Amino acid sequence: MLIVPEALIASLVTPEDAFRAVEACFVAMARGEAYNFPVVREALGGGRQYGFKSGLDRAAGQLGVKAGGYFPGNAEKGLINHQSSVFLFDPDTGRPVAMVGGNLLTALRTAAASAIAIDRLARPEAEVLGMVGAGHQAGFQLRAAARVRRFRRVIAWNPHPEMLPRLGAVAAELGLPFEAVPLERMREADVVITITSSPAASLMAAHVSPGTHLSCMGTDTRGKQEVEPALVSGASVFTDEVAQSVTIGEAQHAVTAGLIDAASITPLGDVLIGAHAGRRSASEITLFDGTGVGLQDLAVAAVAVDRARERGLGVDVGV
Ligand code: NAD
């Protein structure tokens, strides 16, 4: 078994690798070659969450689990709030193959999913990127989005405005003008990414213009919510996995309110394999409900393991 620690991941897996690996796993899901096991998520008290996301990708030969969670006190200790590790197993024998640091991989695979959705669903001429959120994931989201569209500027809102300058620095690195705005001005955006841990909607239908693409990435647990249910029901909704979207994703609230049902939500993989057209008009609002699936974690961890083996990196404990 190879141990690939967190400190090695940045040198092994690029955003481009993550984009390709996540795209392949969405395709395998759409073809019925890969599936996720039910998510386990438990509250540990004090706002801490811990859980397991797992799955089997027969096409890629990947079986495994990501164990991890959210620890809101970590930032004060100089650690990021999300902590996770990915374990890969041989799908034929069940023997352990690798243990891989999952923190950077989570950020890369989450940003990749959002960028794949933008790539496939946003209008090609999109120029203004709107960001709702400015925590650890937000910078990764902004960088990945900038790889798939030629944005001219970034507008951003966050419930904690003091966090926005850090996101502004990422925009500056990319050469993009950055402006902190009230939510009403999200109407200027062609693409909006939401990436907060909010328990209640902040982005309302009135804040979004026709033709916008939204990648809603923050809601990955029952009880979280970033956007008004009317915004979800008024959009064409896509997701990584429908079962997660209606239970732990952004769509859970519109489903509970009886505004939409699971049958109206399209897996993004269906767009990737050409089974669904994706965006149908320039005025349609498209919304990607990115809940984060275990197969994404396995896909990027497998890249890290392959690269580490090629370069003789990591610690082989010989099991
Ligand atoms: P973070 O702790 O670094 O940042 C939290 C963000 O949420 C900040 O923008 C903060 O201002 C905002 N926020 C915090 N408390 C809030 C509240 N009570 N109401 C409204 N907003 C609040 O977290 P992060 O690592 O950037 O993650 C952001 C979200 O993305 C989390 O909900 C996390 O679980 C989720 N996430 C989703 C996936 C996925 O695959 N979909 C993957 C990783 C993280």
mmCIF file of C-alpha atoms and ligand atoms in Angstrom:
data_model
loop_
_atom_site.group_PDB
_atom_site.id
_atom_site.type_symbol
_atom_site.label_atom_id
_atom_site.label_comp_id
_atom_site.label_asym_id
_atom_site.label_seq_id
_atom_site.Cartn_x
_atom_site.Cartn_y
_atom_site.Cartn_z
ATOM 1 C CA MET A 1 0.000 0.000 0.000
ATOM 2 C CA LEU A 2 1.310 3.407 -0.994
ATOM 3 C CA ILE A 3 0.869 6.371 1.336
ATOM 4 C CA VAL A 4 0.729 9.664 -0.552
ATOM 5 C CA PRO A 5 0.708 12.416 2.066
ATOM 6 C CA GLU A 6 -1.014 15.755 1.690
ATOM 7 C CA ALA A 7 2.284 17.602 1.244
ATOM 8 C CA LEU A 8 2.959 15.775 -2.057
ATOM 9 C CA ILE A 9 -0.404 16.354 -3.734
ATOM 10 C CA ALA A 10 0.320 19.828 -5.129
ATOM 11 C CA SER A 11 3.313 18.468 -7.034
ATOM 12 C CA LEU A 12 1.373 15.470 -8.388
ATOM 13 C CA VAL A 13 -2.094 16.650 -9.501
ATOM 14 C CA THR A 14 -2.851 19.766 -11.561
ATOM 15 C CA PRO A 15 -6.242 21.467 -12.023
ATOM 16 C CA GLU A 16 -6.177 20.138 -15.609
ATOM 17 C CA ASP A 17 -5.683 16.574 -14.311
ATOM 18 C CA ALA A 18 -8.615 17.051 -11.928
ATOM 19 C CA PHE A 19 -10.816 18.405 -14.735
ATOM 20 C CA ARG A 20 -10.114 15.371 -16.924
ATOM 21 C CA ALA A 21 -10.448 12.850 -14.081
ATOM 22 C CA VAL A 22 -13.783 14.274 -12.902
ATOM 23 C CA GLU A 23 -15.095 14.471 -16.457
ATOM 24 C CA ALA A 24 -14.213 10.780 -16.940
ATOM 25 C CA CYS A 25 -15.970 9.800 -13.728
ATOM 26 C CA PHE A 26 -19.159 11.727 -14.666
ATOM 27 C CA VAL A 27 -19.064 9.949 -18.044
ATOM 28 C CA ALA A 28 -18.641 6.533 -16.365
ATOM 29 C CA MET A 29 -21.595 7.329 -14.074
ATOM 30 C CA ALA A 30 -23.770 8.306 -17.054
ATOM 31 C CA ARG A 31 -22.856 5.069 -18.838
ATOM 32 C CA GLY A 32 -23.774 3.026 -15.755
ATOM 33 C CA GLU A 33 -20.173 1.868 -15.307
ATOM 34 C CA ALA A 34 -19.683 3.652 -11.987
ATOM 35 C CA TYR A 35 -21.859 4.348 -9.002
ATOM 36 C CA ASN A 36 -21.632 5.992 -5.592
ATOM 37 C CA PHE A 37 -22.548 4.241 -2.376
ATOM 38 C CA PRO A 38 -24.882 5.994 0.085
ATOM 39 C CA VAL A 39 -23.229 8.890 1.901
ATOM 40 C CA VAL A 40 -22.695 8.634 5.654
ATOM 41 C CA ARG A 41 -22.559 11.957 7.451
ATOM 42 C CA GLU A 42 -22.709 12.441 11.216
ATOM 43 C CA ALA A 43 -22.764 15.540 13.413
ATOM 44 C CA LEU A 44 -20.006 15.334 16.022
ATOM 45 C CA GLY A 45 -21.224 18.342 18.022
ATOM 46 C CA GLY A 46 -19.823 21.871 18.114
ATOM 47 C CA GLY A 47 -20.552 22.289 14.409
ATOM 48 C CA ARG A 48 -18.203 19.420 13.498
ATOM 49 C CA GLN A 49 -19.326 17.016 10.766
ATOM 50 C CA TYR A 50 -17.725 13.716 9.816
ATOM 51 C CA GLY A 51 -18.597 11.236 7.099
ATOM 52 C CA PHE A 52 -17.755 8.857 4.295
ATOM 53 C CA LYS A 53 -18.219 9.142 0.540
ATOM 54 C CA SER A 54 -17.462 6.004 -1.436
ATOM 55 C CA GLY A 55 -18.090 4.213 -4.698
ATOM 56 C CA LEU A 56 -17.026 1.814 -7.426
ATOM 57 C CA ASP A 57 -15.911 2.791 -10.926
ATOM 58 C CA ARG A 58 -15.717 -0.424 -12.943
ATOM 59 C CA ALA A 59 -14.453 1.381 -16.059
ATOM 60 C CA ALA A 60 -11.494 2.920 -14.201
ATOM 61 C CA GLY A 61 -10.945 0.000 -11.787
ATOM 62 C CA GLN A 62 -11.423 2.225 -8.739
ATOM 63 C CA LEU A 63 -12.979 1.217 -5.419
ATOM 64 C CA GLY A 64 -12.596 3.328 -2.318
ATOM 65 C CA VAL A 65 -13.773 5.797 0.255
ATOM 66 C CA LYS A 66 -13.082 9.352 1.319
ATOM 67 C CA ALA A 67 -13.281 9.802 5.067
ATOM 68 C CA GLY A 68 -13.436 13.359 6.205
ATOM 69 C CA GLY A 69 -15.387 16.228 7.538
ATOM 70 C CA TYR A 70 -15.755 19.833 8.501
ATOM 71 C CA PHE A 71 -14.149 21.217 11.648
ATOM 72 C CA PRO A 72 -15.087 24.875 11.989
ATOM 73 C CA GLY A 73 -12.523 25.629 14.740
ATOM 74 C CA ASN A 74 -9.563 24.632 12.570
ATOM 75 C CA ALA A 75 -8.887 28.034 11.016
ATOM 76 C CA GLU A 76 -7.864 29.381 14.456
ATOM 77 C CA LYS A 77 -5.307 26.549 14.665
ATOM 78 C CA GLY A 78 -3.843 27.419 11.278
ATOM 79 C CA LEU A 79 -5.535 24.406 9.636
ATOM 80 C CA ILE A 80 -8.188 24.372 6.933
ATOM 81 C CA ASN A 81 -11.707 23.550 8.106
ATOM 82 C CA HIS A 82 -12.118 20.546 5.788
ATOM 83 C CA GLN A 83 -9.910 17.559 6.608
ATOM 84 C CA SER A 84 -10.068 14.337 4.631
ATOM 85 C CA SER A 85 -8.187 11.241 3.462
ATOM 86 C CA VAL A 86 -8.925 8.941 0.524
ATOM 87 C CA PHE A 87 -8.447 5.162 0.716
ATOM 88 C CA LEU A 88 -8.259 3.149 -2.521
ATOM 89 C CA PHE A 89 -8.778 -0.617 -2.690
ATOM 90 C CA ASP A 90 -8.260 -3.222 -5.395
ATOM 91 C CA PRO A 91 -11.807 -3.804 -6.751
ATOM 92 C CA ASP A 92 -11.047 -7.497 -7.444
ATOM 93 C CA THR A 93 -9.458 -8.481 -4.137
ATOM 94 C CA GLY A 94 -10.399 -5.729 -1.686
ATOM 95 C CA ARG A 95 -6.764 -5.301 -0.707
ATOM 96 C CA PRO A 96 -5.736 -1.733 0.195
ATOM 97 C CA VAL A 97 -3.906 0.043 -2.632
ATOM 98 C CA ALA A 98 -3.279 3.515 -1.267
ATOM 99 C CA MET A 99 -4.012 6.123 1.368
ATOM 100 C CA VAL A 100 -3.947 9.628 -0.061
ATOM 101 C CA GLY A 101 -4.180 13.067 1.579
ATOM 102 C CA GLY A 102 -7.567 14.425 0.542
ATOM 103 C CA ASN A 103 -7.589 18.130 1.370
ATOM 104 C CA LEU A 104 -6.149 19.691 -1.781
ATOM 105 C CA LEU A 105 -7.731 16.913 -3.857
ATOM 106 C CA THR A 106 -11.165 17.883 -2.497
ATOM 107 C CA ALA A 107 -10.659 21.494 -3.523
ATOM 108 C CA LEU A 108 -9.365 20.491 -6.970
ATOM 109 C CA ARG A 109 -12.149 17.997 -7.697
ATOM 110 C CA THR A 110 -14.868 20.371 -6.446
ATOM 111 C CA ALA A 111 -13.554 23.243 -8.554
ATOM 112 C CA ALA A 112 -13.220 20.866 -11.510
ATOM 113 C CA ALA A 113 -16.881 19.784 -11.253
ATOM 114 C CA SER A 114 -18.027 23.397 -11.192
ATOM 115 C CA ALA A 115 -15.774 24.278 -14.140
ATOM 116 C CA ILE A 116 -17.008 21.294 -16.184
ATOM 117 C CA ALA A 117 -20.563 22.556 -15.617
ATOM 118 C CA ILE A 118 -19.582 26.090 -16.644
ATOM 119 C CA ASP A 119 -17.749 24.749 -19.674
ATOM 120 C CA ARG A 120 -20.806 22.777 -20.835
ATOM 121 C CA LEU A 121 -23.699 24.974 -19.680
ATOM 122 C CA ALA A 122 -22.681 28.653 -19.551
ATOM 123 C CA ARG A 123 -23.150 30.854 -22.594
ATOM 124 C CA PRO A 124 -19.901 30.850 -24.623
ATOM 125 C CA GLU A 125 -19.664 34.646 -24.515
ATOM 126 C CA ALA A 126 -19.930 34.877 -20.699
ATOM 127 C CA GLU A 127 -17.841 37.822 -19.460
ATOM 128 C CA VAL A 128 -18.767 38.525 -15.845
ATOM 129 C CA LEU A 129 -18.150 35.973 -13.105
ATOM 130 C CA GLY A 130 -20.085 36.384 -9.861
ATOM 131 C CA MET A 131 -18.760 34.763 -6.697
ATOM 132 C CA VAL A 132 -20.933 34.176 -3.616
ATOM 133 C CA GLY A 133 -18.514 32.976 -0.956
ATOM 134 C CA ALA A 134 -14.922 33.732 -0.077
ATOM 135 C CA GLY A 135 -13.687 30.829 2.058
ATOM 136 C CA HIS A 136 -11.036 28.206 1.342
ATOM 137 C CA GLN A 137 -12.804 26.710 -1.704
ATOM 138 C CA ALA A 138 -13.673 30.029 -3.348
ATOM 139 C CA GLY A 139 -10.195 30.725 -4.741
ATOM 140 C CA PHE A 140 -10.004 27.254 -6.319
ATOM 141 C CA GLN A 141 -13.440 27.805 -7.837
ATOM 142 C CA LEU A 142 -12.420 31.157 -9.294
ATOM 143 C CA ARG A 143 -9.210 29.768 -10.815
ATOM 144 C CA ALA A 144 -10.986 26.761 -12.359
ATOM 145 C CA ALA A 145 -13.793 28.912 -13.814
ATOM 146 C CA ALA A 146 -11.243 31.254 -15.393
ATOM 147 C CA ARG A 147 -9.792 28.295 -17.289
ATOM 148 C CA VAL A 148 -13.035 27.592 -19.184
ATOM 149 C CA ARG A 149 -14.322 31.096 -20.064
ATOM 150 C CA ARG A 150 -12.670 34.406 -20.971
ATOM 151 C CA PHE A 151 -14.063 36.442 -18.095
ATOM 152 C CA ARG A 152 -13.406 40.182 -18.156
ATOM 153 C CA ARG A 153 -14.194 40.881 -14.494
ATOM 154 C CA VAL A 154 -15.233 39.307 -11.213
ATOM 155 C CA ILE A 155 -17.896 40.578 -8.826
ATOM 156 C CA ALA A 156 -18.213 39.033 -5.385
ATOM 157 C CA TRP A 157 -20.366 38.967 -2.275
ATOM 158 C CA ASN A 158 -19.752 37.189 0.997
ATOM 159 C CA PRO A 159 -21.697 37.212 4.277
ATOM 160 C CA HIS A 160 -18.368 37.988 5.960
ATOM 161 C CA PRO A 161 -17.058 40.864 3.803
ATOM 162 C CA GLU A 162 -13.681 40.890 5.572
ATOM 163 C CA MET A 163 -12.873 37.622 3.731
ATOM 164 C CA LEU A 164 -13.290 39.156 0.261
ATOM 165 C CA PRO A 165 -9.823 40.733 -0.164
ATOM 166 C CA ARG A 166 -8.229 37.254 -0.149
ATOM 167 C CA LEU A 167 -10.459 36.267 -3.078
ATOM 168 C CA GLY A 168 -9.657 39.607 -4.717
ATOM 169 C CA ALA A 169 -5.976 38.659 -4.578
ATOM 170 C CA VAL A 170 -6.717 35.484 -6.571
ATOM 171 C CA ALA A 171 -8.559 37.550 -9.198
ATOM 172 C CA ALA A 172 -5.602 39.947 -9.334
ATOM 173 C CA GLU A 173 -3.236 37.011 -9.926
ATOM 174 C CA LEU A 174 -5.419 36.049 -12.896
ATOM 175 C CA GLY A 175 -5.392 39.656 -14.160
ATOM 176 C CA LEU A 176 -9.124 40.093 -13.564
ATOM 177 C CA PRO A 177 -10.652 43.284 -12.123
ATOM 178 C CA PHE A 178 -12.463 42.450 -8.863
ATOM 179 C CA GLU A 179 -15.278 44.309 -7.139
ATOM 180 C CA ALA A 180 -17.150 43.568 -3.908
ATOM 181 C CA VAL A 181 -20.851 44.155 -4.606
ATOM 182 C CA PRO A 182 -24.242 43.878 -2.882
ATOM 183 C CA LEU A 183 -26.224 40.758 -3.859
ATOM 184 C CA GLU A 184 -28.561 42.812 -6.068
ATOM 185 C CA ARG A 185 -25.628 43.442 -8.409
ATOM 186 C CA MET A 186 -25.215 39.692 -9.106
ATOM 187 C CA ARG A 187 -27.664 40.491 -11.939
ATOM 188 C CA GLU A 188 -24.572 41.715 -13.835
ATOM 189 C CA ALA A 189 -23.028 38.219 -13.784
ATOM 190 C CA ASP A 190 -23.219 35.716 -16.659
ATOM 191 C CA VAL A 191 -21.939 32.932 -14.406
ATOM 192 C CA VAL A 192 -22.431 32.738 -10.626
ATOM 193 C CA ILE A 193 -20.629 30.307 -8.319
ATOM 194 C CA THR A 194 -22.016 29.874 -4.804
ATOM 195 C CA ILE A 195 -19.587 28.323 -2.327
ATOM 196 C CA THR A 196 -20.615 29.102 1.249
ATOM 197 C CA SER A 197 -21.595 26.915 4.203
ATOM 198 C CA SER A 198 -24.797 28.899 4.643
ATOM 199 C CA PRO A 199 -27.834 27.406 6.441
ATOM 200 C CA ALA A 200 -30.257 29.768 4.639
ATOM 201 C CA ALA A 201 -30.657 31.187 1.138
ATOM 202 C CA SER A 202 -28.831 34.405 0.352
ATOM 203 C CA LEU A 203 -29.025 34.472 -3.471
ATOM 204 C CA MET A 204 -32.612 35.120 -4.552
ATOM 205 C CA ALA A 205 -34.267 34.703 -7.957
ATOM 206 C CA ALA A 206 -34.412 38.500 -8.244
ATOM 207 C CA HIS A 207 -30.598 38.640 -8.012
ATOM 208 C CA VAL A 208 -30.058 36.561 -11.169
ATOM 209 C CA SER A 209 -30.543 37.592 -14.811
ATOM 210 C CA PRO A 210 -31.980 35.412 -17.582
ATOM 211 C CA GLY A 211 -29.286 33.391 -19.353
ATOM 212 C CA THR A 212 -27.100 33.017 -16.269
ATOM 213 C CA HIS A 213 -25.365 29.761 -15.392
ATOM 214 C CA LEU A 214 -25.110 28.989 -11.674
ATOM 215 C CA SER A 215 -22.750 26.460 -10.154
ATOM 216 C CA CYS A 216 -24.095 25.930 -6.628
ATOM 217 C CA MET A 217 -21.276 24.144 -4.825
ATOM 218 C CA GLY A 218 -21.614 24.908 -1.107
ATOM 219 C CA THR A 219 -24.628 22.801 -0.167
ATOM 220 C CA ASP A 220 -23.418 19.265 0.438
ATOM 221 C CA THR A 221 -25.395 18.402 3.575
ATOM 222 C CA ARG A 222 -29.008 18.333 4.672
ATOM 223 C CA GLY A 223 -29.910 21.744 6.093
ATOM 224 C CA LYS A 224 -27.418 23.860 4.132
ATOM 225 C CA GLN A 225 -28.900 26.284 1.603
ATOM 226 C CA GLU A 226 -27.450 28.987 -0.629
ATOM 227 C CA VAL A 227 -30.181 29.967 -3.098
ATOM 228 C CA GLU A 228 -33.912 30.606 -3.041
ATOM 229 C CA PRO A 229 -35.949 27.499 -4.038
ATOM 230 C CA ALA A 230 -37.763 29.605 -6.669
ATOM 231 C CA LEU A 231 -34.407 30.145 -8.369
ATOM 232 C CA VAL A 232 -33.897 26.361 -8.508
ATOM 233 C CA SER A 233 -37.404 25.665 -9.795
ATOM 234 C CA GLY A 234 -37.089 28.391 -12.428
ATOM 235 C CA ALA A 235 -33.830 26.924 -13.768
ATOM 236 C CA SER A 236 -32.843 23.863 -15.781
ATOM 237 C CA VAL A 237 -31.188 21.835 -13.032
ATOM 238 C CA PHE A 238 -28.137 19.618 -13.571
ATOM 239 C CA THR A 239 -26.189 17.723 -10.947
ATOM 240 C CA ASP A 240 -23.377 15.279 -10.321
ATOM 241 C CA GLU A 241 -25.788 12.714 -8.862
ATOM 242 C CA VAL A 242 -29.568 13.052 -8.658
ATOM 243 C CA ALA A 243 -29.905 10.973 -5.456
ATOM 244 C CA GLN A 244 -27.537 13.349 -3.635
ATOM 245 C CA SER A 245 -28.995 16.482 -5.214
ATOM 246 C CA VAL A 246 -32.492 15.828 -3.826
ATOM 247 C CA THR A 247 -31.296 14.791 -0.352
ATOM 248 C CA ILE A 248 -28.137 16.746 0.506
ATOM 249 C CA GLY A 249 -27.734 19.156 -2.412
ATOM 250 C CA GLU A 250 -29.191 22.574 -3.159
ATOM 251 C CA ALA A 251 -32.260 20.985 -4.783
ATOM 252 C CA GLN A 252 -33.337 19.407 -1.456
ATOM 253 C CA HIS A 253 -35.267 22.582 -0.540
ATOM 254 C CA ALA A 254 -37.134 22.944 -3.841
ATOM 255 C CA VAL A 255 -37.987 19.218 -3.675
ATOM 256 C CA THR A 256 -39.242 19.491 -0.076
ATOM 257 C CA ALA A 257 -41.335 22.517 -1.065
ATOM 258 C CA GLY A 258 -42.868 20.458 -3.892
ATOM 259 C CA LEU A 259 -41.526 22.847 -6.557
ATOM 260 C CA ILE A 260 -39.485 20.245 -8.484
ATOM 261 C CA ASP A 261 -38.949 16.499 -8.426
ATOM 262 C CA ALA A 262 -35.997 14.209 -9.039
ATOM 263 C CA ALA A 263 -37.180 13.395 -12.577
ATOM 264 C CA SER A 264 -36.622 17.006 -13.644
ATOM 265 C CA ILE A 265 -32.919 16.981 -12.659
ATOM 266 C CA THR A 266 -30.309 15.920 -15.243
ATOM 267 C CA PRO A 267 -26.965 14.286 -14.415
ATOM 268 C CA LEU A 268 -24.170 16.389 -15.928
ATOM 269 C CA GLY A 269 -22.734 13.127 -17.278
ATOM 270 C CA ASP A 270 -25.742 12.891 -19.605
ATOM 271 C CA VAL A 271 -24.637 16.168 -21.195
ATOM 272 C CA LEU A 272 -21.052 14.904 -21.451
ATOM 273 C CA ILE A 273 -22.088 11.737 -23.318
ATOM 274 C CA GLY A 274 -24.522 13.619 -25.573
ATOM 275 C CA ALA A 275 -27.688 12.099 -24.080
ATOM 276 C CA HIS A 276 -28.906 15.590 -23.075
ATOM 277 C CA ALA A 277 -28.422 18.800 -25.053
ATOM 278 C CA GLY A 278 -27.494 20.922 -22.008
ATOM 279 C CA ARG A 279 -28.371 24.619 -22.432
ATOM 280 C CA ARG A 280 -31.242 25.042 -24.903
ATOM 281 C CA SER A 281 -31.473 28.823 -25.230
ATOM 282 C CA ALA A 282 -29.529 31.998 -24.473
ATOM 283 C CA SER A 283 -32.165 33.140 -21.963
ATOM 284 C CA GLU A 284 -32.455 29.892 -19.988
ATOM 285 C CA ILE A 285 -31.023 29.823 -16.460
ATOM 286 C CA THR A 286 -28.935 26.678 -15.945
ATOM 287 C CA LEU A 287 -28.054 25.542 -12.430
ATOM 288 C CA PHE A 288 -25.501 22.882 -11.534
ATOM 289 C CA ASP A 289 -26.129 21.410 -8.093
ATOM 290 C CA GLY A 290 -22.643 20.166 -7.211
ATOM 291 C CA THR A 291 -23.031 17.947 -4.180
ATOM 292 C CA GLY A 292 -19.633 16.245 -4.389
ATOM 293 C CA VAL A 293 -19.593 12.497 -5.068
ATOM 294 C CA GLY A 294 -17.187 9.874 -3.759
ATOM 295 C CA LEU A 295 -16.228 8.828 -7.289
ATOM 296 C CA GLN A 296 -14.736 12.296 -7.869
ATOM 297 C CA ASP A 297 -12.477 11.731 -4.871
ATOM 298 C CA LEU A 298 -11.386 8.296 -6.069
ATOM 299 C CA ALA A 299 -10.709 9.640 -9.566
ATOM 300 C CA VAL A 300 -8.320 12.391 -8.443
ATOM 301 C CA ALA A 301 -6.702 10.209 -5.768
ATOM 302 C CA ALA A 302 -5.950 7.605 -8.454
ATOM 303 C CA VAL A 303 -4.141 10.287 -10.488
ATOM 304 C CA ALA A 304 -2.045 11.159 -7.416
ATOM 305 C CA VAL A 305 -1.168 7.484 -6.870
ATOM 306 C CA ASP A 306 -0.226 6.885 -10.519
ATOM 307 C CA ARG A 307 2.016 9.968 -10.575
ATOM 308 C CA ALA A 308 3.603 9.100 -7.239
ATOM 309 C CA ARG A 309 4.411 5.570 -8.446
ATOM 310 C CA GLU A 310 5.851 6.905 -11.734
ATOM 311 C CA ARG A 311 8.139 9.265 -9.823
ATOM 312 C CA GLY A 312 9.018 6.954 -6.940
ATOM 313 C CA LEU A 313 7.321 9.231 -4.418
ATOM 314 C CA GLY A 314 5.196 8.418 -1.375
ATOM 315 C CA VAL A 315 5.828 5.721 1.215
ATOM 316 C CA ASP A 316 5.223 2.116 0.225
ATOM 317 C CA VAL A 317 4.349 0.234 3.425
ATOM 318 C CA GLY A 318 4.244 -3.049 1.554
ATOM 319 C CA VAL A 319 0.821 -4.343 2.626
HETATM 320 P P1 NAD B 1 -14.772 27.890 4.663
HETATM 321 O O1 NAD B 1 -15.081 27.577 6.082
HETATM 322 O O2 NAD B 1 -13.351 28.145 4.274
HETATM 323 O O3 NAD B 1 -15.624 29.172 4.209
HETATM 324 C C1 NAD B 1 -16.989 29.243 4.543
HETATM 325 C C2 NAD B 1 -17.738 30.167 3.618
HETATM 326 O O4 NAD B 1 -19.110 30.172 4.014
HETATM 327 C C3 NAD B 1 -17.287 31.613 3.680
HETATM 328 O O5 NAD B 1 -17.639 32.243 2.472
HETATM 329 C C4 NAD B 1 -18.125 32.150 4.836
HETATM 330 O O6 NAD B 1 -18.266 33.557 4.790
HETATM 331 C C5 NAD B 1 -19.443 31.448 4.599
HETATM 332 N N1 NAD B 1 -20.199 31.208 5.831
HETATM 333 C C6 NAD B 1 -19.729 30.707 6.995
HETATM 334 N N2 NAD B 1 -20.744 30.644 7.903
HETATM 335 C C7 NAD B 1 -21.851 31.103 7.281
HETATM 336 C C8 NAD B 1 -23.203 31.290 7.678
HETATM 337 N N3 NAD B 1 -23.609 30.984 8.904
HETATM 338 N N4 NAD B 1 -24.074 31.790 6.778
HETATM 339 C C9 NAD B 1 -23.672 32.095 5.519
HETATM 340 N N5 NAD B 1 -22.408 31.941 5.096
HETATM 341 C C10 NAD B 1 -21.507 31.442 5.953
HETATM 342 O O7 NAD B 1 -15.399 26.712 3.814
HETATM 343 P P2 NAD B 1 -14.985 26.200 2.374
HETATM 344 O O8 NAD B 1 -13.958 25.151 2.528
HETATM 345 O O9 NAD B 1 -14.727 27.354 1.476
HETATM 346 O O10 NAD B 1 -16.340 25.452 1.943
HETATM 347 C C11 NAD B 1 -17.497 26.201 1.606
HETATM 348 C C12 NAD B 1 -18.671 25.263 1.449
HETATM 349 O O11 NAD B 1 -18.417 24.347 0.379
HETATM 350 C C13 NAD B 1 -18.956 24.383 2.675
HETATM 351 O O12 NAD B 1 -20.354 24.312 2.861
HETATM 352 C C14 NAD B 1 -18.425 23.030 2.267
HETATM 353 O O13 NAD B 1 -19.039 21.967 2.949
HETATM 354 C C15 NAD B 1 -18.773 23.037 0.799
HETATM 355 N N6 NAD B 1 -18.025 22.077 -0.008
HETATM 356 C C16 NAD B 1 -18.697 21.448 -0.998
HETATM 357 C C17 NAD B 1 -18.046 20.530 -1.794
HETATM 358 C C18 NAD B 1 -18.789 19.874 -2.934
HETATM 359 O O14 NAD B 1 -18.276 18.936 -3.539
HETATM 360 N N7 NAD B 1 -19.948 20.338 -3.274
HETATM 361 C C19 NAD B 1 -16.697 20.240 -1.582
HETATM 362 C C20 NAD B 1 -16.017 20.926 -0.585
HETATM 363 C C21 NAD B 1 -16.689 21.858 0.193
#
